[in-house]
XYZ file of C-alpha atoms in Angstrom:
627
model
C 0.000 0.000 0.000
C 1.378 3.412 -0.926
C 0.795 6.523 1.158
C 0.833 10.079 -0.069
C 2.854 12.444 2.110
C 3.554 16.146 1.598
C 6.873 17.085 0.051
C 9.607 17.792 2.571
C 8.219 15.476 5.247
C 10.409 12.931 6.911
C 9.525 9.854 8.909
C 11.143 9.751 12.370
C 13.562 6.876 12.947
C 12.139 3.711 14.474
C 13.973 4.198 17.770
C 12.217 7.595 18.291
C 8.847 6.063 17.508
C 9.523 3.270 19.989
C 10.495 5.791 22.679
C 7.333 7.837 22.121
C 5.201 4.726 22.202
C 6.832 3.546 25.417
C 6.222 7.007 26.893
C 2.513 6.768 26.018
C 2.229 3.291 27.533
C 4.069 4.376 30.691
C 1.706 7.375 31.131
C -1.370 5.152 30.642
C -0.068 2.720 33.281
C 0.580 5.686 35.601
C -3.015 6.869 35.162
C -4.297 3.386 35.984
C -2.133 3.325 39.138
C -3.632 6.695 40.081
C -7.139 5.301 39.527
C -6.458 2.457 41.960
C -5.011 4.715 44.659
C -7.119 5.171 47.786
C -5.293 8.357 48.776
C -7.144 11.302 47.146
C -4.153 13.675 47.041
C -1.791 11.021 45.607
C -4.461 9.979 43.113
C -4.944 13.558 41.949
C -1.203 14.207 41.683
C -0.457 11.021 39.741
C -3.332 11.669 37.347
C -2.337 15.305 36.857
C 1.274 14.293 36.185
C 0.067 11.743 33.624
C -2.064 14.414 31.952
C 0.860 16.813 31.691
C 3.012 13.986 30.337
C 0.466 13.262 27.604
C 0.226 16.962 26.810
C 4.015 17.169 26.381
C 4.140 14.003 24.275
C 1.376 15.298 22.008
C 3.178 18.629 21.634
C 6.330 16.758 20.631
C 4.535 14.585 18.042
C 2.631 17.490 16.510
C 5.795 19.538 16.263
C 6.889 17.260 13.414
C 5.404 17.111 9.907
C 2.465 14.730 9.713
C 3.487 11.233 8.628
C 1.361 8.088 8.336
C 3.707 5.794 10.324
C 3.413 8.132 13.349
C -0.286 8.999 13.017
C -1.548 5.868 14.791
C 0.466 6.751 17.896
C -0.383 10.457 17.630
C -4.143 9.811 17.428
C -3.886 7.341 20.324
C -2.175 10.000 22.444
C -4.941 12.471 21.518
C -7.583 9.935 22.645
C -5.782 9.296 25.942
C -5.242 13.020 26.531
C -8.921 13.910 25.895
C -10.168 10.994 28.028
C -7.982 11.811 31.031
C -8.604 15.555 30.786
C -12.394 15.151 30.570
C -12.469 12.696 33.493
C -10.370 14.973 35.711
C -12.536 18.001 34.791
C -15.708 15.872 35.122
C -16.913 17.115 31.777
C -15.917 18.222 28.312
C -14.587 21.686 27.624
C -14.626 23.677 24.416
C -10.979 23.359 23.394
C -11.207 19.553 23.367
C -13.030 19.936 20.052
C -9.907 21.729 18.830
C -7.774 18.765 19.901
C -9.979 16.484 17.780
C -9.937 18.897 14.844
C -6.148 19.166 14.950
C -5.858 15.379 14.856
C -8.152 15.158 11.833
C -6.265 17.903 10.039
C -3.021 16.003 10.588
C -4.579 12.916 8.962
C -5.681 14.923 5.917
C -2.266 16.578 5.637
C -0.839 13.169 4.802
C -3.442 12.850 2.026
C -2.910 16.360 0.604
C -6.648 16.992 1.054
C -6.669 19.565 3.805
C -7.412 22.907 2.204
C -10.609 22.063 0.282
C -12.141 20.477 3.417
C -11.450 23.043 6.111
C -14.430 25.212 5.184
C -16.834 22.453 6.234
C -15.626 22.354 9.844
C -15.501 19.206 11.951
C -18.385 17.533 10.118
C -16.631 18.010 6.793
C -13.333 16.748 8.180
C -14.926 13.579 9.520
C -16.769 12.965 6.270
C -13.561 13.321 4.247
C -11.476 11.079 6.490
C -14.003 8.273 6.895
C -14.659 8.149 3.150
C -10.900 8.000 2.543
C -10.354 5.343 5.205
C -9.924 2.648 2.560
C -6.434 4.045 2.046
C -5.837 4.275 5.803
C -6.939 0.851 7.019
C -4.303 0.715 9.754
C -5.746 3.921 11.235
C -9.359 2.714 11.249
C -9.509 1.435 14.883
C -8.000 4.612 16.357
C -10.130 6.818 14.076
C -13.263 5.076 15.416
C -11.950 5.664 18.939
C -11.493 9.356 18.206
C -14.947 9.425 16.582
C -16.382 7.985 19.821
C -14.899 10.911 21.732
C -16.400 13.281 19.158
C -19.803 11.618 19.697
C -19.373 12.040 23.462
C -18.537 15.715 23.091
C -21.486 16.381 20.755
C -23.820 14.371 23.012
C -22.809 16.457 26.030
C -23.582 19.662 24.093
C -26.830 18.367 22.495
C -25.399 18.690 18.960
C -27.636 15.823 17.871
C -27.707 16.676 14.169
C -23.923 16.505 13.751
C -23.810 13.454 16.000
C -26.383 11.590 13.881
C -24.536 12.349 10.630
C -21.251 11.124 12.107
C -22.780 7.846 13.322
C -24.413 7.282 9.934
C -21.019 7.769 8.279
C -19.330 5.439 10.781
C -21.940 2.790 9.975
C -21.501 3.319 6.226
C -25.168 4.336 5.988
C -26.563 5.849 2.827
C -29.129 8.664 2.659
C -32.460 7.647 4.119
C -30.858 5.561 6.860
C -32.279 5.541 10.368
C -31.933 8.754 12.350
C -32.749 7.061 15.663
C -29.741 7.746 17.875
C -30.048 4.543 19.899
C -30.331 2.375 16.792
C -27.289 4.077 15.270
C -25.245 3.512 18.434
C -26.279 -0.157 18.627
C -25.388 -0.624 14.956
C -21.980 0.982 15.303
C -19.283 -1.690 15.716
C -15.825 -0.124 16.215
C -13.026 -2.296 14.768
C -10.943 -4.136 17.337
C -7.472 -2.698 17.800
C -4.364 -4.739 17.106
C -2.842 -6.633 20.015
C 0.420 -4.729 19.674
C -1.254 -1.287 19.423
C -0.263 1.488 21.880
C -2.079 1.342 25.225
C -5.298 3.310 25.712
C -7.131 4.369 28.852
C -10.436 3.270 27.343
C -11.127 1.257 24.216
C -13.618 2.293 21.545
C -16.084 -0.518 22.239
C -16.250 0.287 25.955
C -16.781 3.933 25.044
C -19.601 2.926 22.668
C -21.417 1.127 25.492
C -21.112 4.216 27.716
C -22.461 6.412 24.916
C -25.440 4.100 24.385
C -26.401 4.205 28.080
C -25.977 7.980 28.321
C -27.912 8.624 25.100
C -30.755 6.341 26.220
C -30.986 8.109 29.574
C -30.862 11.612 28.073
C -33.465 10.669 25.482
C -35.714 9.066 28.092
C -35.579 12.131 30.321
C -36.443 14.438 27.422
C -39.341 12.206 26.358
C -40.549 12.119 29.962
C -40.515 15.927 30.174
C -42.360 16.321 26.858
C -44.958 13.688 27.788
C -43.992 10.907 25.339
C -44.402 8.365 28.112
C -44.296 5.003 26.233
C -41.152 6.084 24.373
C -39.653 7.393 27.605
C -40.319 4.054 29.309
C -38.536 2.192 26.499
C -35.526 4.539 26.523
C -35.192 4.412 30.313
C -35.354 0.602 30.308
C -32.540 0.665 27.749
C -30.508 2.914 30.056
C -31.183 0.719 33.099
C -29.810 -2.325 31.261
C -26.596 -0.511 30.307
C -23.347 0.436 32.033
C -24.715 2.338 35.021
C -22.834 3.231 38.167
C -24.917 3.161 41.333
C -25.535 6.953 41.372
C -26.704 6.820 37.742
C -28.897 3.805 38.455
C -30.591 5.779 41.264
C -31.459 8.473 38.719
C -32.645 5.986 36.095
C -34.882 4.135 38.571
C -36.303 7.451 39.810
C -37.128 8.512 36.241
C -38.764 5.127 35.637
C -40.839 5.654 38.792
C -41.936 9.072 37.540
C -42.835 7.659 34.128
C -44.874 4.786 35.550
C -46.679 7.104 37.988
C -47.698 9.369 35.120
C -48.822 6.321 33.137
C -51.159 5.339 35.983
C -49.144 2.416 37.352
C -48.294 3.518 40.921
C -47.424 0.068 42.262
C -44.700 -0.577 39.676
C -43.519 3.011 40.164
C -43.140 2.366 43.882
C -41.030 -0.738 43.230
C -38.559 1.297 41.185
C -38.412 4.034 43.835
C -37.664 1.461 46.536
C -34.930 0.023 44.295
C -33.502 3.537 43.817
C -33.353 4.085 47.576
C -31.485 0.788 47.992
C -28.892 1.619 45.333
C -27.097 4.592 46.852
C -26.905 7.511 49.233
C -28.375 10.133 46.872
C -31.904 9.774 48.219
C -33.146 13.216 47.173
C -34.776 12.481 43.777
C -36.481 9.180 44.756
C -37.822 10.642 48.008
C -39.300 13.652 46.223
C -40.858 11.408 43.591
C -42.207 9.177 46.371
C -43.916 12.199 47.934
C -45.538 12.999 44.559
C -46.686 9.405 44.214
C -48.224 9.299 47.689
C -49.880 12.665 47.080
C -51.445 11.294 43.906
C -52.667 8.269 45.880
C -54.087 10.497 48.633
C -51.783 9.046 51.296
C -50.995 12.271 53.168
C -49.124 10.578 56.022
C -46.680 8.824 53.668
C -46.345 11.978 51.542
C -45.331 14.130 54.506
C -43.012 11.431 55.879
C -41.249 11.325 52.490
C -40.787 15.077 52.544
C -39.451 14.998 56.102
C -36.900 12.344 55.102
C -35.996 14.435 52.064
C -35.294 17.488 54.233
C -32.974 15.351 56.361
C -31.293 13.862 53.285
C -30.579 17.307 51.819
C -28.983 18.445 55.066
C -26.273 15.768 54.697
C -23.627 15.848 51.988
C -24.013 12.515 50.161
C -20.947 10.318 49.909
C -19.791 10.285 46.309
C -18.040 7.472 44.517
C -14.532 8.236 43.271
C -14.879 8.590 39.482
C -12.849 6.382 37.209
C -10.322 8.066 34.919
C -12.510 7.236 31.928
C -15.405 8.702 29.971
C -18.354 7.629 32.143
C -22.100 8.071 31.828
C -22.097 10.789 34.511
C -19.910 13.025 32.340
C -22.479 12.952 29.541
C -25.619 13.748 31.541
C -27.116 17.247 31.801
C -27.511 18.918 35.162
C -31.126 18.489 36.343
C -33.070 21.692 35.696
C -36.371 22.572 37.437
C -38.317 20.812 34.669
C -36.506 17.542 35.276
C -38.017 14.863 37.543
C -34.508 14.478 39.010
C -34.402 18.065 40.305
C -35.186 18.038 44.021
C -34.199 21.624 44.836
C -32.512 22.939 47.945
C -33.192 22.104 51.556
C -35.119 25.347 52.034
C -37.312 24.678 48.974
C -38.220 21.214 50.216
C -38.787 22.549 53.732
C -41.207 25.065 52.263
C -43.014 22.314 50.344
C -43.352 20.312 53.554
C -44.607 23.304 55.551
C -47.122 24.344 52.893
C -48.492 20.823 52.502
C -48.971 20.587 56.287
C -50.864 23.881 56.207
C -53.027 22.758 53.289
C -53.836 19.480 55.017
C -54.918 21.087 58.289
C -51.801 20.179 60.291
C -51.416 23.682 61.629
C -49.085 22.893 64.541
C -46.667 20.962 62.302
C -46.898 23.661 59.639
C -46.074 26.390 62.155
C -42.948 24.571 63.359
C -41.769 23.836 59.828
C -42.268 27.464 58.789
C -40.279 28.717 61.780
C -37.476 26.282 60.923
C -37.616 27.478 57.322
C -37.358 31.151 58.285
C -34.380 30.364 60.504
C -32.752 28.532 57.587
C -33.409 31.396 55.172
C -32.194 34.106 57.519
C -29.032 32.478 58.880
C -26.964 33.663 55.922
C -26.815 30.386 53.984
C -29.675 31.360 51.681
C -30.074 34.558 49.601
C -32.171 37.235 51.316
C -33.938 38.366 48.172
C -37.128 40.361 48.525
C -38.058 40.750 44.894
C -39.424 37.954 42.722
C -36.878 36.020 40.639
C -37.590 35.564 36.930
C -38.544 31.894 37.181
C -39.043 31.068 40.850
C -39.387 27.428 41.891
C -41.812 28.549 44.607
C -43.033 31.671 46.383
C -40.736 34.619 46.970
C -39.441 35.460 50.431
C -42.246 37.797 51.574
C -44.837 35.148 50.731
C -42.934 32.660 52.892
C -43.223 35.128 55.813
C -46.933 35.571 55.110
C -47.528 31.818 54.953
C -45.612 31.401 58.206
C -47.781 34.022 59.907
C -50.948 32.369 58.588
C -49.783 28.972 59.870
C -49.026 30.418 63.318
C -52.474 32.021 63.537
C -54.065 28.766 62.416
C -52.129 27.001 65.174
C -53.364 29.481 67.777
C -49.992 31.226 68.148
C -51.125 34.783 67.449
C -48.286 36.454 69.338
C -45.675 34.570 67.309
C -47.550 35.531 64.144
C -47.319 39.213 65.124
C -43.557 38.815 65.575
C -43.192 37.318 62.087
C -45.322 40.118 60.608
C -43.240 42.783 62.319
C -40.075 41.192 60.914
C -41.524 41.257 57.404
C -42.634 44.897 57.763
C -39.187 45.897 58.962
C -37.735 44.383 55.782
C -40.255 45.762 53.286
C -41.337 49.112 54.725
C -38.354 50.897 53.164
C -39.585 49.771 49.743
C -43.101 51.105 50.267
C -43.889 54.147 48.079
C -45.106 57.019 50.261
C -47.054 59.014 47.674
C -49.525 58.102 44.896
C -47.233 59.317 42.099
C -44.390 57.206 43.487
C -46.682 54.207 43.510
C -47.644 54.898 39.883
C -43.955 54.985 38.901
C -43.417 51.795 40.842
C -46.300 50.109 39.044
C -44.662 50.992 35.713
C -41.381 49.507 36.919
C -39.437 52.766 37.067
C -39.149 53.025 40.844
C -39.495 50.757 43.847
C -40.879 47.239 43.600
C -44.559 47.298 42.588
C -45.120 44.084 44.521
C -44.399 45.608 47.895
C -47.814 47.166 48.677
C -49.740 43.862 48.297
C -47.182 42.194 50.554
C -47.451 44.941 53.140
C -51.252 45.092 52.975
C -51.405 41.303 53.375
C -49.153 41.651 56.430
C -51.610 44.161 57.948
C -54.466 41.744 57.202
C -52.690 38.935 59.059
C -51.824 41.231 61.953
C -55.503 42.092 62.177
C -56.423 38.402 62.321
C -53.805 37.836 65.030
C -55.333 40.645 67.099
C -58.793 39.102 66.565
C -57.460 35.859 68.026
C -56.035 37.807 70.978
C -59.397 39.522 71.527
C -58.029 43.024 70.792
C -60.873 44.361 68.663
C -59.648 47.943 68.364
C -56.189 46.907 67.185
C -57.715 44.414 64.735
C -59.959 47.053 63.118
C -57.010 49.439 62.891
C -54.871 46.840 61.054
C -57.694 45.949 58.657
C -58.151 49.668 57.883
C -54.425 50.101 57.178
C -54.575 47.085 54.883
C -57.505 48.559 52.924
C -55.878 51.984 52.664
C -52.922 50.432 50.872
C -54.975 48.034 48.777
C -57.094 50.744 47.226
C -53.916 52.488 46.055
C -52.641 49.362 44.310
C -53.407 48.795 40.631
C -53.106 45.347 39.056
C -50.335 44.704 36.555
C -51.254 45.904 33.078
C -51.810 43.132 30.569
C -49.629 44.804 27.986
C -46.646 44.573 30.304
C -46.344 40.900 29.402
C -46.708 37.705 31.380
C -45.886 37.914 35.064
C -43.742 35.502 37.006
C -45.317 33.088 39.487
C -44.469 35.437 42.321
C -45.885 38.467 40.534
C -49.097 36.580 39.806
C -49.387 35.648 43.475
C -48.832 39.198 44.676
C -50.516 41.528 42.227
C -52.890 39.763 39.839
C -56.433 41.082 39.418
C -57.942 38.087 41.170
C -55.511 38.188 44.106
C -56.072 41.895 44.685
C -59.849 41.476 44.501
C -59.823 38.605 46.970
C -57.391 40.420 49.265
C -59.648 43.487 49.334
C -62.681 41.295 49.977
C -60.886 39.467 52.811
C -59.940 42.744 54.507
C -63.440 44.225 54.128
C -65.150 41.064 55.399
C -62.693 40.767 58.293
C -63.330 44.354 59.368
C -67.065 43.896 58.836
C -67.097 40.876 61.134
C -65.389 42.935 63.840
C -68.072 45.618 63.444
C -70.701 42.884 63.822
C -68.967 41.571 66.960
C -69.099 45.084 68.462
C -72.790 45.501 67.572
C -72.207 48.068 64.804
C -74.219 46.457 62.024
C -74.535 49.688 60.033
C -70.747 49.932 59.628
C -70.568 46.206 58.927
C -73.195 46.640 56.198
C -70.990 49.221 54.430
C -67.989 46.890 54.430
C -69.988 43.877 53.237
C -71.633 45.916 50.450
C -68.238 47.160 49.298
C -66.751 43.658 49.429
C -69.502 42.414 47.076
C -68.751 45.298 44.707
C -64.959 44.855 44.610
C -65.163 41.059 44.331
C -68.495 40.018 42.782
C -67.514 36.356 42.627
C -66.891 36.065 46.391
C -69.924 34.191 47.724
C -68.751 34.580 51.329
C -69.180 38.342 51.043
C -72.752 37.854 49.777
C -73.621 35.506 52.648
C -72.270 37.923 55.261
C -74.217 40.725 53.576
C -77.385 38.609 53.633
C -77.061 37.981 57.367
C -76.481 41.683 58.064
C -79.462 42.799 55.949
C -81.579 40.273 57.813
C -80.452 41.580 61.216
C -81.172 45.154 60.114
C -84.659 44.031 58.985
C -84.072 45.205 55.399
C -86.201 42.392 54.029
C -86.642 43.517 50.431
C -82.916 43.845 49.832
C -82.242 40.609 51.725
C -84.847 38.727 49.674
C -83.416 39.964 46.377
C -79.941 38.897 47.457
C -81.231 35.534 48.678
C -82.835 34.853 45.275
C -79.545 35.623 43.504
C -77.669 33.267 45.822
C -80.289 30.544 45.337
C -79.986 30.880 41.563
C -76.210 30.657 41.766
C -76.335 27.427 43.777
C -78.393 25.776 41.014
C -75.902 26.703 38.287
C -73.118 24.213 37.389
C -69.982 25.150 39.261
C -67.037 26.059 37.038
C -63.518 25.130 38.045
C -61.434 28.178 38.854
C -58.810 28.977 36.231
C -56.713 30.850 38.788
C -55.075 30.007 42.071
C -54.479 32.204 45.085
C -51.412 32.454 47.296
C -51.597 29.959 50.153
C -51.618 32.647 52.855
C -54.644 34.265 51.194
C -56.482 30.957 50.859
C -55.878 30.406 54.578
C -57.198 33.885 55.446
C -60.319 33.327 53.363
C -60.988 30.065 55.212
C -61.228 31.998 58.496
C -63.997 34.273 57.248
C -66.034 31.602 55.514
C -69.551 31.601 57.015
C -70.470 28.254 58.557
C -73.142 26.116 56.871
C -74.239 28.412 54.057
C -76.870 25.970 52.797
C -78.592 25.968 56.204
C -78.589 29.767 56.175
C -80.365 29.820 52.803
C -82.959 27.295 54.016
C -83.614 29.262 57.208
C -84.075 32.446 55.235
C -86.529 30.727 52.901
C -88.708 29.560 55.798
C -88.874 33.125 57.101
C -90.291 34.451 53.813
C -94.040 35.222 53.763
C -96.317 32.918 51.752
C -96.908 33.385 48.875
C -93.858 35.316 47.754
C -94.883 37.182 44.601
C -92.186 39.414 43.222
């Protein structure tokens, strides 16, 4: 076989080639010794020394003109260098693509084909080399090894189009061949290297198996997120049967549990979650998924126990396995984002989920304790003290956490503690509160202070009023409700043309939330007027609450009772007929949700047994009732 080499090139003498090869083999053996070391510092030093040795050897080889007899060793050194560097960095970095490109360019230099191909980038280089491989048969095994590293790099950066084209070329596929990544990886069969070839840290076939597992897992997660559940189940099963370390297997089993839960098979899902918990110390994702599963099944006790265990698990740094000095599945997986079923958040986020679920399920005492623990965690300096809503919050913003904590404390009968929490929140937000109407208008347009502050502050006054009600301090309660209303009637909901609001903005300043907040304050103050025997003042507040929030049936029921006490029968009868008509209409599901603290406040002012009230009023009507 004849090889074309550029004019002026010279092949190094055999003794130099043997020395370089022995240097490569010695550095590979050193890296394997480092991998087996149980002393972290010695392991790191040996591996780093091996990396620098490979870097120097590569620099020496590429300082000479490209020549076919040396290329096999040079490409092997590139593969070893990229593998060791990626494993030490626990991921690929941008300039590793340049290492691959330089190796490919050196191959084409020996074929005098470089210049016409450079304009096509890496994809063009690979296409040229693999189609010319019939003249470079001795380089085929190491070229497939280098191609495997290229696949790994493109997989880690989601360059799936380039990756698919490369695998099709490696498989010798013609146009119209399968574009399924898993099928292409299964079809790819890297040639076995010669027995006397230079040593490598990882062979091409082992790398192929790692790529197949990682690709199956990545694909399964994406299909799970997009809702392609049967395909996700198939991909995740493929990943589970591959080369998985224990930490990866925990993630795969958790994703399988999520998929099966969403497919309506909770018992099989639970089996996978139990298996995930048995596999390793990273219990976060399976415990969070277990809480979702138990919530779906209506098992509140098991749900809350799962969340409590998750809080404990996140407070402990999990023991991590020492990574091998190879390309492993972990290196090719994306970091879990909030949309991923493997994202379990921070300890404070899970603590908030636990506290809020306790509050929603009527476990007020537990909720109060969890909220106090959460506030201590947020304010001890380990968490950001941010009092404006983030762009894409995973939960409520900080002021809402304070408000929920206060609501939980009131619900638990700890009014004095609730007042303390409210005072803390006011001390942190009062400086943001616009003092004049024109300042508030600027704030609403986003040119001055936070436009979300007044609803937070007014909600704080509402909760302080409810705390004073619980303490029997009627005067203080009415004063706080009045302060709340004064602020609320200055606030203007976010304009629609300003674009979609974040979750936190929606909770604080949406039309519905402001309407319900105003209604809650008016009803709360009205009830205090009723308790003090001032039905005329109560009537004004109940009438206004019906006007500002027409859909609030509680306001209408309180108004009906007040009209009845004041003996205003005609108005009471007209209102009763409207309420009767509404009860016969099909109930529509609400398309909006309220902040948890506001839902809790509204539960306190809900009139007991509304249906009985309507029946009693009907019996008091004169017969016949012709209107």
